[in-house]
Short mmCIF file of C-alpha atoms in Angstrom, two decimals:
data_model
loop_
_atom_site.label_atom_id
_atom_site.label_comp_id
_atom_site.label_asym_id
_atom_site.label_seq_id
_atom_site.Cartn_x
_atom_site.Cartn_y
_atom_site.Cartn_z
CA UNK A 10 29.23 1.72 80.44
CA UNK A 11 26.23 3.10 78.97
CA UNK A 12 24.04 1.38 76.45
CA UNK A 13 24.79 4.02 73.76
CA UNK A 14 28.46 3.86 74.49
CA UNK A 15 28.39 0.00 74.26
CA UNK A 16 26.47 0.24 71.08
CA UNK A 17 29.39 2.54 69.69
CA UNK A 18 32.31 0.29 70.79
CA UNK A 19 30.63 -2.80 69.29
CA UNK A 20 29.90 -1.02 65.99
CA UNK A 21 33.63 0.11 65.89
CA UNK A 22 34.83 -3.10 66.98
CA UNK A 23 32.72 -4.83 63.94
CA UNK A 24 34.14 -2.47 61.67
CA UNK A 25 37.60 -3.42 62.76
CA UNK A 26 36.90 -7.02 62.28
CA UNK A 27 35.22 -6.61 58.76
CA UNK A 28 38.09 -4.75 57.90
CA UNK A 29 40.53 -7.12 58.94
CA UNK A 30 38.69 -10.11 57.67
CA UNK A 31 38.73 -8.06 54.04
CA UNK A 32 42.58 -7.51 54.43
CA UNK A 33 42.97 -11.23 55.17
CA UNK A 34 40.35 -12.59 52.58
CA UNK A 35 42.85 -14.11 49.53
CA UNK A 36 40.31 -12.77 47.04
CA UNK A 37 40.61 -9.03 48.13
CA UNK A 38 43.99 -8.67 46.31
CA UNK A 39 44.79 -5.19 45.06
CA UNK A 40 43.82 -4.89 41.23
CA UNK A 41 46.81 -5.35 38.81
CA UNK A 42 48.73 -2.70 37.15
CA UNK A 43 51.91 -2.19 35.58
CA UNK A 44 54.96 -1.96 37.33
CA UNK A 45 57.09 -1.63 34.36
CA UNK A 46 57.10 0.34 31.23
CA UNK A 47 54.75 -0.83 28.58
CA UNK A 48 56.08 -1.84 25.19
CA UNK A 49 53.51 -1.57 22.53
CA UNK A 50 54.65 -3.37 19.36
CA UNK A 51 53.78 -2.53 16.03
CA UNK A 52 53.97 -5.53 13.60
CA UNK A 53 54.24 -2.92 10.76
CA UNK A 54 56.35 -0.07 9.35
CA UNK A 55 56.11 3.61 10.42
CA UNK A 56 53.67 6.10 8.92
CA UNK A 57 50.93 3.36 8.47
CA UNK A 58 47.75 3.02 10.20
CA UNK A 59 48.74 0.77 12.89
CA UNK A 60 51.78 2.96 13.67
CA UNK A 61 49.53 6.12 13.83
CA UNK A 62 47.09 4.41 16.15
CA UNK A 63 49.75 3.19 18.44
CA UNK A 64 51.59 6.49 18.71
CA UNK A 65 48.37 8.23 19.50
CA UNK A 66 47.45 5.55 21.98
CA UNK A 67 50.89 6.30 23.75
CA UNK A 68 50.69 10.13 23.65
CA UNK A 69 46.81 10.13 25.06
CA UNK A 70 47.85 7.84 28.07
CA UNK A 71 50.80 10.09 28.91
CA UNK A 72 49.09 13.24 28.20
CA UNK A 73 46.28 12.28 30.58
CA UNK A 74 48.20 10.33 33.02
CA UNK A 75 46.13 7.36 32.47
CA UNK A 76 48.58 4.74 33.49
CA UNK A 77 51.40 4.46 36.18
CA UNK A 78 54.02 3.61 33.61
CA UNK A 79 54.68 4.91 30.14
CA UNK A 80 54.18 2.94 27.21
CA UNK A 81 56.75 2.80 24.37
CA UNK A 82 56.11 2.32 20.49
CA UNK A 83 58.23 -0.19 18.68
CA UNK A 84 58.11 -1.04 15.04
CA UNK A 85 58.78 -4.76 14.19
CA UNK A 86 57.92 -5.15 10.60
CA UNK A 87 60.31 -7.96 9.67
CA UNK A 88 58.73 -10.84 7.72
CA UNK A 89 55.54 -8.72 6.80
CA UNK A 90 54.94 -8.36 10.71
CA UNK A 91 55.62 -11.88 11.75
CA UNK A 92 58.56 -10.55 13.45
CA UNK A 93 56.68 -8.41 15.92
CA UNK A 94 53.86 -11.24 16.33
CA UNK A 95 56.53 -13.80 17.42
CA UNK A 96 58.46 -11.49 19.90
CA UNK A 97 55.05 -11.17 21.78
CA UNK A 98 54.19 -14.84 21.30
CA UNK A 99 57.68 -15.53 23.07
CA UNK A 100 57.40 -13.09 25.83
CA UNK A 101 54.95 -15.75 27.72
CA UNK A 102 54.01 -14.23 31.35
CA UNK A 103 55.33 -10.75 30.54
CA UNK A 104 52.46 -8.57 31.31
CA UNK A 105 54.08 -5.37 30.00
CA UNK A 106 54.28 -6.19 26.42
CA UNK A 107 51.54 -5.36 24.03
CA UNK A 108 50.84 -5.62 20.28
CA UNK A 109 48.77 -3.69 18.07
CA UNK A 110 47.47 -6.09 15.23
CA UNK A 111 45.99 -5.53 11.87
CA UNK A 112 44.71 -8.29 9.47
CA UNK A 113 48.52 -9.75 9.18
CA UNK A 114 47.72 -11.50 12.33
CA UNK A 115 46.04 -13.91 9.94
CA UNK A 116 47.92 -13.18 6.63
CA UNK A 117 51.26 -13.05 7.53
CA UNK A 118 51.98 -16.45 9.36
CA UNK A 119 50.21 -18.14 6.42
CA UNK A 120 52.32 -16.36 3.61
CA UNK A 121 55.47 -16.98 5.79
CA UNK A 122 54.46 -20.70 6.73
CA UNK A 123 55.40 -19.64 10.38
CA UNK A 124 53.64 -21.63 13.45
CA UNK A 125 51.45 -18.87 14.64
CA UNK A 126 47.72 -18.21 15.28
CA UNK A 127 46.15 -15.50 16.68
CA UNK A 128 45.19 -17.88 19.93
CA UNK A 129 48.75 -18.14 20.58
CA UNK A 130 48.67 -14.30 22.17
CA UNK A 131 45.82 -12.95 24.49
CA UNK A 132 43.03 -11.00 23.07
CA UNK A 133 42.27 -7.86 24.93
CA UNK A 134 40.38 -5.30 22.77
CA UNK A 135 39.22 -4.63 19.18
CA UNK A 136 39.53 -0.83 18.96
CA UNK A 137 38.08 -0.47 15.48
CA UNK A 138 37.49 -1.55 11.98
CA UNK A 139 39.56 0.13 9.43
CA UNK A 140 38.22 0.80 5.88
CA UNK A 141 39.96 0.62 2.49
CA UNK A 142 39.81 3.36 -0.33
CA UNK A 143 41.00 3.30 -3.58
CA UNK A 144 42.94 6.40 -4.52
CA UNK A 145 44.80 7.74 -7.21
CA UNK A 146 47.01 10.86 -7.97
CA UNK A 147 45.15 13.92 -8.16
CA UNK A 148 46.64 14.53 -11.59
CA UNK A 149 45.20 11.20 -12.81
CA UNK A 150 42.92 11.37 -15.59
CA UNK A 151 40.71 8.84 -13.74
CA UNK A 152 38.02 10.94 -11.81
CA UNK A 153 35.58 8.12 -10.67
CA UNK A 154 35.90 4.65 -9.88
CA UNK A 155 33.98 4.03 -13.02
CA UNK A 156 36.59 5.73 -15.12
CA UNK A 157 39.55 3.54 -13.58
CA UNK A 158 37.72 0.26 -13.47
CA UNK A 159 37.11 0.72 -17.30
CA UNK A 160 40.77 1.52 -17.76
CA UNK A 161 41.69 -1.43 -15.70
CA UNK A 162 39.55 -3.67 -18.07
CA UNK A 163 41.07 -1.83 -21.09
CA UNK A 164 44.54 -1.60 -20.57
CA UNK A 165 47.27 -4.74 -21.26
CA UNK A 166 47.35 -6.97 -18.57
CA UNK A 167 50.17 -5.77 -15.94
CA UNK A 168 50.15 -2.20 -16.99
CA UNK A 169 48.64 -0.57 -14.45
CA UNK A 170 50.57 -0.48 -11.18
CA UNK A 171 48.83 -0.99 -7.66
CA UNK A 172 50.97 0.08 -4.77
CA UNK A 173 50.64 -1.53 -1.19
CA UNK A 174 52.07 -2.47 1.91
CA UNK A 175 54.11 -5.92 2.01
CA UNK A 176 53.74 -8.71 -0.03
CA UNK A 177 50.79 -11.37 0.33
CA UNK A 178 49.16 -9.03 2.82
CA UNK A 179 45.71 -7.10 2.77
CA UNK A 180 46.75 -4.75 0.14
CA UNK A 181 47.95 -7.52 -2.28
CA UNK A 182 44.87 -9.52 -1.42
CA UNK A 183 42.58 -6.75 -2.56
CA UNK A 184 44.52 -6.17 -5.29
CA UNK A 185 43.68 -10.05 -6.50
CA UNK A 186 40.13 -9.41 -5.69
CA UNK A 187 40.06 -6.36 -7.82
CA UNK A 188 41.75 -8.15 -10.75
CA UNK A 189 39.03 -10.96 -10.47
CA UNK A 190 36.13 -8.37 -10.47
CA UNK A 191 37.75 -6.79 -13.34
CA UNK A 192 38.99 -9.52 -15.26
CA UNK A 193 42.35 -8.04 -15.85
CA UNK A 194 45.96 -8.46 -14.14
CA UNK A 195 47.48 -5.49 -12.13
CA UNK A 196 51.22 -4.83 -11.45
CA UNK A 197 51.65 -4.95 -7.91
CA UNK A 198 54.36 -2.91 -6.15
CA UNK A 199 55.18 -3.86 -2.63
CA UNK A 200 56.50 -0.96 -0.41
CA UNK A 201 57.16 -0.95 3.26
CA UNK A 202 54.27 0.68 5.04
CA UNK A 203 51.16 2.84 4.49
CA UNK A 204 53.13 6.12 4.43
CA UNK A 205 55.36 4.85 1.82
CA UNK A 206 52.60 3.78 -0.23
CA UNK A 207 50.80 7.29 0.00
CA UNK A 208 53.91 9.03 -0.87
CA UNK A 209 54.81 6.57 -3.75
CA UNK A 210 51.23 7.75 -5.01
CA UNK A 211 51.83 11.22 -4.99
CA UNK A 212 55.22 10.84 -6.63
CA UNK A 213 53.68 9.11 -9.39
CA UNK A 214 55.57 5.96 -8.80
CA UNK A 215 52.28 3.95 -8.87
CA UNK A 216 48.88 4.27 -10.59
CA UNK A 217 46.58 3.60 -7.81
CA UNK A 218 46.68 2.35 -4.08
CA UNK A 219 44.23 1.14 -1.50
CA UNK A 220 45.38 3.15 1.37
CA UNK A 221 43.41 3.16 4.40
CA UNK A 222 41.72 6.58 5.04
CA UNK A 223 44.22 8.00 7.96
CA UNK A 224 47.08 6.79 5.83
CA UNK A 225 46.17 9.13 3.10
CA UNK A 226 43.83 11.70 4.49
CA UNK A 227 46.79 14.44 4.96
CA UNK A 228 47.48 14.18 1.12
CA UNK A 229 43.78 14.08 0.23
CA UNK A 230 43.35 17.25 2.11
CA UNK A 231 46.66 19.02 0.46
CA UNK A 232 45.30 18.21 -2.84
CA UNK A 233 47.99 15.74 -3.69
CA UNK A 234 45.53 12.64 -3.95
CA UNK A 235 42.28 11.68 -5.12
CA UNK A 236 39.90 9.03 -3.20
CA UNK A 237 37.60 7.42 -5.80
CA UNK A 238 35.61 4.90 -3.97
CA UNK A 239 35.44 3.00 -0.58
CA UNK A 240 36.01 -0.91 -0.53
CA UNK A 241 32.87 -1.44 1.79
CA UNK A 242 29.23 -2.27 1.15
CA UNK A 243 27.88 1.03 2.43
CA UNK A 244 29.20 4.72 2.15
CA UNK A 245 31.48 6.02 4.98
CA UNK A 246 29.58 7.94 7.92
CA UNK A 247 31.56 10.77 8.27
CA UNK A 248 30.27 14.22 6.93
CA UNK A 249 32.71 16.82 8.09
CA UNK A 250 34.57 18.20 4.97
CA UNK A 251 38.27 17.36 4.28
CA UNK A 252 38.40 19.13 1.42
CA UNK A 253 36.66 22.19 0.47
CA UNK A 254 34.22 19.95 -1.26
CA UNK A 255 34.23 16.74 -0.07
CA UNK A 256 33.68 14.71 2.90
CA UNK A 257 34.37 10.95 3.69
CA UNK A 258 30.46 10.45 3.24
CA UNK A 259 30.69 11.83 0.07
CA UNK A 260 32.46 8.81 -1.35
CA UNK A 261 30.52 6.20 -3.45
CA UNK A 262 31.19 2.35 -2.68
CA UNK A 263 33.34 0.51 -5.41
CA UNK A 264 30.26 -1.67 -5.32
CA UNK A 265 28.36 0.93 -7.00
CA UNK A 266 30.19 0.61 -9.93
CA UNK A 267 29.84 -3.04 -10.29
CA UNK A 268 33.19 -4.29 -8.83
CA UNK A 269 31.73 -6.42 -5.58
CA UNK A 270 34.98 -6.11 -3.60
CA UNK A 271 34.66 -5.31 0.12
CA UNK A 272 37.24 -5.57 2.84
CA UNK A 273 37.50 -4.20 6.28
CA UNK A 274 40.65 -4.64 8.56
CA UNK A 275 40.88 -5.08 12.27
CA UNK A 276 42.88 -2.68 14.58
CA UNK A 277 42.93 -4.41 17.97
CA UNK A 278 45.22 -5.22 21.10
CA UNK A 279 46.26 -8.40 22.24
CA UNK A 280 49.09 -9.27 25.14
CA UNK A 281 51.26 -12.06 25.74
CA UNK A 282 50.36 -15.63 26.54
CA UNK A 283 49.46 -16.81 29.67
CA UNK A 284 47.98 -13.25 30.69
CA UNK A 285 46.10 -13.12 33.97
CA UNK A 286 42.17 -11.92 33.78
CA UNK A 287 43.16 -9.09 35.91
CA UNK A 288 45.92 -8.14 33.66
CA UNK A 289 43.66 -8.27 30.57
CA UNK A 290 41.04 -6.27 32.31
CA UNK A 291 43.43 -3.52 33.26
CA UNK A 292 44.44 -2.99 29.63
CA UNK A 293 40.61 -2.98 28.71
CA UNK A 294 39.84 -0.44 31.19
CA UNK A 295 42.72 1.75 30.03
CA UNK A 296 41.61 1.39 26.21
CA UNK A 297 38.15 2.33 27.52
CA UNK A 298 39.33 5.58 28.91
CA UNK A 299 41.43 6.16 26.02
CA UNK A 300 38.59 5.73 23.70
CA UNK A 301 36.62 8.22 25.56
CA UNK A 302 38.82 11.15 25.01
CA UNK A 303 38.01 13.85 22.34
CA UNK A 304 41.33 13.21 20.76
CA UNK A 305 40.31 9.71 20.31
CA UNK A 306 36.95 10.77 18.53
CA UNK A 307 38.60 13.22 16.37
CA UNK A 308 41.24 10.48 15.16
CA UNK A 309 38.12 8.03 14.38
CA UNK A 310 36.74 10.87 12.48
CA UNK A 311 39.77 12.14 10.53
CA UNK A 312 40.38 8.51 9.74
CA UNK A 313 37.10 7.55 8.62
CA UNK A 314 37.21 4.53 10.91
CA UNK A 315 34.25 2.31 11.98
CA UNK A 316 34.08 2.56 15.54
CA UNK A 317 33.37 -1.13 16.49
CA UNK A 318 34.66 -2.22 19.71
CA UNK A 319 34.72 -5.56 21.43
CA UNK A 320 36.17 -7.92 23.86
CA UNK A 321 35.94 -11.17 25.49
CA UNK A 322 34.15 -14.10 23.98
CA UNK A 323 32.48 -11.98 21.47
CA UNK A 324 36.01 -10.88 20.26
CA UNK A 325 37.43 -14.30 20.25
CA UNK A 326 34.20 -15.68 18.14
CA UNK A 327 34.99 -12.88 15.61
CA UNK A 328 38.85 -13.63 15.57
CA UNK A 329 37.66 -17.36 14.56
CA UNK A 330 35.52 -16.35 11.80
CA UNK A 331 38.20 -13.82 10.38
CA UNK A 332 40.99 -16.58 10.68
CA UNK A 333 38.95 -19.20 8.62
CA UNK A 334 38.10 -16.54 5.94
CA UNK A 335 41.72 -15.24 5.57
CA UNK A 336 42.48 -19.03 5.35
CA UNK A 337 40.38 -19.54 2.31
CA UNK A 338 41.15 -15.88 0.82
CA UNK A 339 44.93 -16.96 1.10
CA UNK A 340 44.71 -20.33 -0.50
CA UNK A 341 42.43 -19.15 -3.21
CA UNK A 342 44.97 -16.02 -3.88
CA UNK A 343 47.60 -18.88 -3.96
CA UNK A 344 49.59 -16.76 -1.30
CA UNK A 345 49.88 -19.66 1.35
CA UNK A 346 53.55 -20.83 1.63
CA UNK A 347 52.51 -24.50 1.21
CA UNK A 348 49.39 -26.04 -0.09
CA UNK A 349 47.63 -27.26 -3.28
CA UNK A 350 47.07 -24.64 -5.93
CA UNK A 351 43.63 -23.15 -5.96
CA UNK A 352 41.57 -21.19 -8.62
CA UNK A 353 41.24 -17.24 -8.55
CA UNK A 354 39.11 -15.70 -5.29
CA UNK A 355 35.96 -14.26 -4.83
CA UNK A 356 35.25 -10.91 -3.28
CA UNK A 357 34.14 -10.91 0.19
CA UNK A 358 34.28 -9.03 3.55
CA UNK A 359 35.46 -9.32 7.23
CA UNK A 360 33.17 -8.03 9.49
#
């Protein structure tokens, strides 16, 4: 055997040994991926921001063949969304169940007196923060935030109706903050979901709403609704025109009219308790691919989302702070199912 042939043989054998060793190594297991259809739970009604985002994720994963299994969206809005949260909590060890969360992750269990905390399920990724905009019907005499806030201060308490999603949730919390800031009382009208809220304003059944941008954008574009101001500390970033004359970036902040109310809502994905790091990694990578698509970027712009994303320990830290904030806010608004009465709330923001 020539030295060259021996070298080739040893090289080939060394490769075989390395390959065999890798195959036998316990840490070299194949990366996890779903082996059954993935259920994406929406703890809210149809047509709202969470539902629209969930169905977009479902469609993009299917269209671009991003996963070996389909995603099925299931709405479980009972008990202000607690139904959906508890379904995911109860599915310990089932890696084929996800939930898209909003701030009712914090508010609904407190309002319903249910034993549930965000840490009962497994965080995967924050997808974005969602804005709130103060809306009126396009036929309303109130053409600016200043007009509406002046009307709120002048009107007899309980005269003006604010429609919102559910009771003792984000929309009603914002209603209480607006009442505090304008020293008045609103008539809060609870509705099933963000889509119902926008349609109620279009029909004139309520006088104002605090819909998320994506929930009312189509009716603004159609000339049916009018946005007055954004409930954030700074204007929205999107300069593309929604109507012939206005873009999201043209909306002033409600704070610029002397009403110091700002509130942002999380849009995030969690999975069941007991999920393994490999399963969380898989879903994080899947969501990263979804967010990189142009269709997702268009959705972010159309809905004027704050495209803040995070995962891992940073996300957990944010969730801890948000939970503490909502405990205080729910207590101050007297929306907790049990606990001592407290004074009226002050305005604040979740970042």
